[in-house]
CSV table of C-alpha atoms in Angstrom, one decimal:
chain,number,residue,atom,x,y,z
C,1,ASP,CA,-30.3,-23.7,-22.2
C,2,THR,CA,-30.4,-23.9,-18.4
C,3,ALA,CA,-26.9,-23.6,-17.0
C,4,VAL,CA,-27.6,-25.3,-13.6
C,5,SER,CA,-30.7,-27.4,-13.3
C,6,GLN,CA,-32.2,-29.3,-10.4
C,7,THR,CA,-34.9,-32.0,-10.3
C,8,PRO,CA,-37.4,-32.0,-8.8
C,9,LYS,CA,-38.3,-28.4,-8.1
C,10,TYR,CA,-40.7,-29.4,-5.5
C,11,LEU,CA,-40.7,-32.5,-3.3
C,12,VAL,CA,-43.2,-33.4,-0.7
C,13,THR,CA,-42.6,-36.6,1.3
C,14,GLN,CA,-43.3,-38.2,4.7
C,15,MET,CA,-40.9,-38.5,7.6
C,16,GLY,CA,-38.7,-41.6,7.4
C,17,ASN,CA,-38.6,-41.7,3.7
C,18,ASP,CA,-35.4,-41.6,1.6
C,19,LYS,CA,-35.3,-39.1,-1.3
C,20,SER,CA,-32.8,-37.8,-3.8
C,21,ILE,CA,-32.3,-34.4,-5.5
C,22,LYS,CA,-30.4,-34.3,-8.8
C,23,CYS,CA,-28.3,-31.4,-10.1
C,24,GLU,CA,-26.7,-31.0,-13.5
C,25,GLN,CA,-24.6,-28.2,-14.9
C,26,ASN,CA,-23.8,-27.7,-18.6
C,27,LEU,CA,-21.2,-25.1,-18.1
C,28,GLY,CA,-18.2,-27.4,-18.1
C,29,HIS,CA,-17.4,-26.4,-14.5
C,30,ASP,CA,-15.2,-28.4,-12.3
C,31,THR,CA,-16.7,-27.5,-8.9
C,32,MET,CA,-20.2,-28.0,-7.6
C,33,TYR,CA,-21.9,-27.2,-4.3
C,34,TRP,CA,-25.0,-27.9,-2.2
C,35,TYR,CA,-26.5,-25.1,-0.1
C,36,LYS,CA,-29.4,-25.4,2.3
C,37,GLN,CA,-31.8,-22.4,2.8
C,38,ASP,CA,-33.9,-22.8,5.9
C,39,SER,CA,-37.3,-21.4,6.7
C,40,LYS,CA,-35.8,-18.1,7.9
C,41,LYS,CA,-34.0,-17.8,4.5
C,42,PHE,CA,-30.6,-18.5,6.0
C,43,LEU,CA,-28.3,-20.1,3.4
C,44,LYS,CA,-25.5,-22.4,4.4
C,45,ILE,CA,-23.0,-24.6,2.6
C,46,MET,CA,-23.4,-28.3,2.9
C,47,PHE,CA,-21.0,-29.9,0.5
C,48,SER,CA,-18.7,-29.2,-2.4
C,49,TYR,CA,-17.1,-31.4,-5.0
C,50,ASN,CA,-14.2,-30.5,-7.2
C,51,ASN,CA,-13.5,-32.9,-10.1
C,52,LYS,CA,-15.7,-35.5,-8.4
C,53,GLU,CA,-13.6,-35.2,-5.2
C,54,LEU,CA,-15.3,-34.1,-2.0
C,55,ILE,CA,-13.6,-30.9,-0.8
C,56,ILE,CA,-16.1,-29.4,1.6
C,57,ASN,CA,-18.2,-31.4,4.1
C,58,GLU,CA,-19.7,-29.1,6.6
C,59,THR,CA,-21.4,-30.3,9.8
C,60,VAL,CA,-24.3,-32.1,8.2
C,61,PRO,CA,-26.0,-35.2,9.6
C,62,ASN,CA,-24.7,-38.3,7.9
C,63,ARG,CA,-28.2,-39.0,6.7
C,64,PHE,CA,-27.2,-36.6,3.9
C,65,SER,CA,-24.9,-38.1,1.3
C,66,PRO,CA,-23.7,-36.3,-1.8
C,67,LYS,CA,-22.7,-38.3,-4.9
C,68,SER,CA,-20.9,-37.0,-8.0
C,69,PRO,CA,-21.0,-39.6,-10.8
C,70,ASP,CA,-19.1,-37.1,-13.1
C,71,LYS,CA,-18.1,-33.5,-13.1
C,72,ALA,CA,-21.4,-32.3,-14.5
C,73,HIS,CA,-23.6,-34.0,-11.9
C,74,LEU,CA,-23.9,-33.7,-8.1
C,75,ASN,CA,-26.8,-35.5,-6.5
C,76,LEU,CA,-28.0,-35.3,-2.9
C,77,HIS,CA,-29.4,-38.3,-1.2
C,78,ILE,CA,-31.2,-37.9,2.1
C,79,ASN,CA,-32.1,-41.0,4.3
C,80,SER,CA,-34.7,-41.2,7.0
C,81,LEU,CA,-36.1,-37.7,6.4
C,82,GLU,CA,-37.0,-35.6,9.4
C,83,LEU,CA,-39.3,-32.6,9.7
C,84,GLY,CA,-36.3,-30.3,10.2
C,85,ASP,CA,-35.0,-31.3,6.7
C,86,SER,CA,-37.7,-29.1,5.2
C,87,ALA,CA,-35.9,-26.4,3.3
C,88,VAL,CA,-34.9,-25.2,-0.1
C,89,TYR,CA,-31.8,-26.9,-1.4
C,90,PHE,CA,-29.7,-25.1,-3.9
C,91,CYS,CA,-27.1,-26.6,-6.2
C,92,ALA,CA,-24.4,-24.3,-7.6
C,93,SER,CA,-21.3,-24.6,-9.7
C,94,SER,CA,-18.1,-22.6,-10.4
C,95,GLN,CA,-15.5,-23.0,-13.1
C,96,SER,CA,-13.0,-24.3,-10.4
C,97,SER,CA,-12.6,-24.1,-6.7
C,98,VAL,CA,-10.5,-21.0,-7.2
C,99,THR,CA,-12.9,-19.1,-9.4
C,100,TYR,CA,-15.1,-16.9,-7.3
C,101,GLU,CA,-18.3,-16.7,-9.3
C,102,GLN,CA,-20.9,-19.4,-8.5
C,103,TYR,CA,-23.9,-20.0,-10.6
C,104,PHE,CA,-27.0,-21.3,-8.8
C,105,GLY,CA,-29.7,-23.6,-9.8
C,106,PRO,CA,-33.4,-22.8,-9.3
C,107,GLY,CA,-33.6,-24.6,-5.9
C,108,THR,CA,-35.6,-27.6,-4.8
C,109,ARG,CA,-38.2,-27.0,-2.1
C,110,LEU,CA,-38.4,-30.1,0.1
C,111,THR,CA,-41.3,-30.4,2.5
C,112,VAL,CA,-41.3,-33.2,5.0
C,113,THR,CA,-44.7,-34.0,6.6
M,1,ALA,CA,-14.5,-18.6,11.1
M,2,GLN,CA,-15.8,-15.9,8.8
M,3,THR,CA,-19.1,-14.3,9.7
M,4,VAL,CA,-21.3,-12.0,7.7
M,5,THR,CA,-23.9,-9.7,9.4
M,6,GLN,CA,-26.8,-7.9,7.8
M,7,SER,CA,-28.4,-5.7,10.5
M,8,GLN,CA,-31.4,-4.6,8.4
M,9,PRO,CA,-34.0,-7.4,8.2
M,10,GLU,CA,-36.3,-5.2,6.1
M,11,MET,CA,-35.9,-2.0,4.1
M,12,SER,CA,-38.3,0.0,2.0
M,13,VAL,CA,-37.7,2.5,-0.8
M,14,GLN,CA,-39.9,4.5,-3.1
M,15,GLU,CA,-39.6,3.9,-6.8
M,16,ALA,CA,-36.8,6.1,-8.4
M,17,GLU,CA,-35.2,6.8,-5.0
M,18,THR,CA,-31.9,5.5,-3.7
M,19,VAL,CA,-31.5,2.9,-0.9
M,20,THR,CA,-28.4,1.5,0.8
M,21,LEU,CA,-28.2,-2.0,2.3
M,22,SER,CA,-25.6,-2.6,5.0
M,23,CYS,CA,-23.3,-5.6,5.5
M,24,THR,CA,-20.4,-6.1,7.8
M,25,TYR,CA,-18.1,-9.1,7.9
M,26,ASP,CA,-15.4,-10.6,10.1
M,27,THR,CA,-12.3,-12.3,8.8
M,28,SER,CA,-8.6,-12.7,9.5
M,29,GLU,CA,-7.8,-13.3,5.8
M,30,SER,CA,-6.3,-10.6,3.7
M,31,ASP,CA,-7.4,-12.0,0.3
M,32,TYR,CA,-11.1,-12.6,-0.2
M,33,TYR,CA,-14.2,-11.7,-2.3
M,34,LEU,CA,-17.5,-10.1,-1.4
M,35,PHE,CA,-20.8,-10.4,-3.2
M,36,TRP,CA,-24.3,-9.2,-3.2
M,37,TYR,CA,-26.9,-11.7,-4.4
M,38,LYS,CA,-30.6,-11.0,-5.1
M,39,GLN,CA,-33.3,-13.5,-4.5
M,40,PRO,CA,-36.7,-12.5,-6.0
M,41,PRO,CA,-39.9,-14.4,-5.1
M,42,SER,CA,-39.0,-16.9,-7.9
M,43,ARG,CA,-36.2,-17.9,-5.4
M,44,GLN,CA,-33.5,-17.9,-8.1
M,45,MET,CA,-30.2,-16.6,-6.7
M,46,ILE,CA,-28.9,-13.8,-8.9
M,47,LEU,CA,-25.4,-12.3,-8.6
M,48,VAL,CA,-25.8,-8.6,-8.4
M,49,ILE,CA,-22.2,-7.4,-7.9
M,50,ARG,CA,-18.8,-8.6,-6.6
M,51,GLN,CA,-15.8,-6.9,-5.0
M,52,GLU,CA,-12.3,-8.2,-4.8
M,53,ALA,CA,-10.7,-7.3,-1.5
M,54,TYR,CA,-7.4,-6.3,-3.2
M,55,LYS,CA,-9.1,-3.7,-5.3
M,56,GLN,CA,-9.5,-0.3,-3.7
M,57,GLN,CA,-12.0,0.9,-6.3
M,58,ASN,CA,-15.6,0.3,-5.5
M,59,ALA,CA,-17.4,-2.0,-7.9
M,60,THR,CA,-20.3,-0.7,-10.0
M,61,GLU,CA,-22.9,-2.4,-12.1
M,62,ASN,CA,-25.3,-0.1,-13.7
M,63,ARG,CA,-27.6,1.2,-10.9
M,64,PHE,CA,-25.9,-1.0,-8.3
M,65,SER,CA,-22.7,0.1,-6.6
M,66,VAL,CA,-20.9,-0.8,-3.4
M,67,ASN,CA,-19.1,1.1,-0.7
M,68,PHE,CA,-16.2,-1.2,0.4
M,69,GLN,CA,-14.4,-0.2,3.5
M,70,LYS,CA,-11.8,-2.8,4.1
M,71,ALA,CA,-10.4,-1.5,7.4
M,72,ALA,CA,-13.9,-1.3,8.8
M,73,LYS,CA,-14.9,-4.6,7.2
M,74,SER,CA,-18.0,-3.0,5.7
M,75,PHE,CA,-19.6,-3.7,2.4
M,76,SER,CA,-22.8,-1.8,1.6
M,77,LEU,CA,-24.9,-2.0,-1.5
M,78,LYS,CA,-26.4,1.2,-3.0
M,79,ILE,CA,-29.3,0.9,-5.4
M,80,SER,CA,-30.0,4.0,-7.4
M,81,ASP,CA,-33.2,4.8,-9.3
M,82,SER,CA,-35.0,1.9,-7.6
M,83,GLN,CA,-37.4,0.0,-9.7
M,84,LEU,CA,-40.3,-2.3,-8.8
M,85,GLY,CA,-38.3,-5.3,-10.1
M,86,ASP,CA,-35.6,-4.6,-7.4
M,87,ALA,CA,-38.0,-5.9,-4.7
M,88,ALA,CA,-36.4,-9.0,-3.4
M,89,MET,CA,-34.2,-10.5,-0.6
M,90,TYR,CA,-30.7,-9.3,-0.8
M,91,PHE,CA,-27.9,-11.4,0.6
M,92,CYS,CA,-24.3,-10.3,1.3
M,93,ALA,CA,-21.8,-13.1,0.9
M,94,TYR,CA,-18.1,-13.7,1.6
M,95,ARG,CA,-15.7,-16.1,-0.1
M,96,GLY,CA,-12.1,-16.7,1.0
M,97,GLY,CA,-9.3,-16.1,-1.5
M,98,TRP,CA,-8.0,-19.6,-1.6
M,99,SER,CA,-9.2,-22.7,-3.3
M,100,GLY,CA,-10.6,-25.9,-1.7
M,101,THR,CA,-12.4,-25.3,1.5
M,102,ALA,CA,-12.2,-21.6,1.1
M,103,SER,CA,-14.3,-21.7,-2.0
M,104,LYS,CA,-17.6,-21.8,-0.1
M,105,LEU,CA,-19.8,-18.8,0.2
M,106,THR,CA,-20.7,-17.6,3.7
M,107,PHE,CA,-24.0,-15.7,3.6
M,108,GLY,CA,-25.6,-13.0,5.8
M,109,THR,CA,-29.1,-13.4,7.0
M,110,GLY,CA,-30.5,-11.2,4.2
M,111,THR,CA,-32.4,-7.9,3.9
M,112,ARG,CA,-35.9,-7.9,2.4
M,113,LEU,CA,-36.3,-4.9,0.1
M,114,GLN,CA,-39.7,-3.5,-0.6
M,115,VAL,CA,-40.2,-1.0,-3.5
M,116,THR,CA,-43.2,1.2,-3.3
M,117,LEU,CA,-44.9,3.5,-5.8
């Protein structure tokens, strides 16, 4: 069983489109995260939810909107996609916002053309 | 804000040899955690080893060990008996010791490790 899954794994789309990436964890964890890895492999936190409540919201364009329908899911919606949004997006989860170990999903490679 | 620095963009090691990857960090916190993650070409992020700042003993996981120097804010990873499967990007990461906003991981820029025959 996959602990943290993301769909899709690859996403190719045109500038201006709106797209969503879904994340699900079956570990029973309370806290979920979105990280962005750019073309130079640099990883940076975007958002975090704890028990469906937003606890981390880094400096991210408001075209990015996370949504957590329940503790097991954290989706990322991106409006008006731009070329600079091309990156790998990782979802992760931890048992709580206190627990130090984070489990990562396989990543979604987003390519904006 | 916390920062993590990996000064070696690329390293190379021969199979069966030992290699050390460097990491330094900057923080004003006294309670925190440090990690090394491995990212192979499959791009999956794999936790290699972790160190709690309050522990003086260096963490060890099989062939992987760290040299944690708290005063110097240094956290290096030593890989012994290197194997071809160790070839990957290695990221050093920092996490604050508190909950909430401190729970995020702050990553270094990574070191690409090549393993040669």
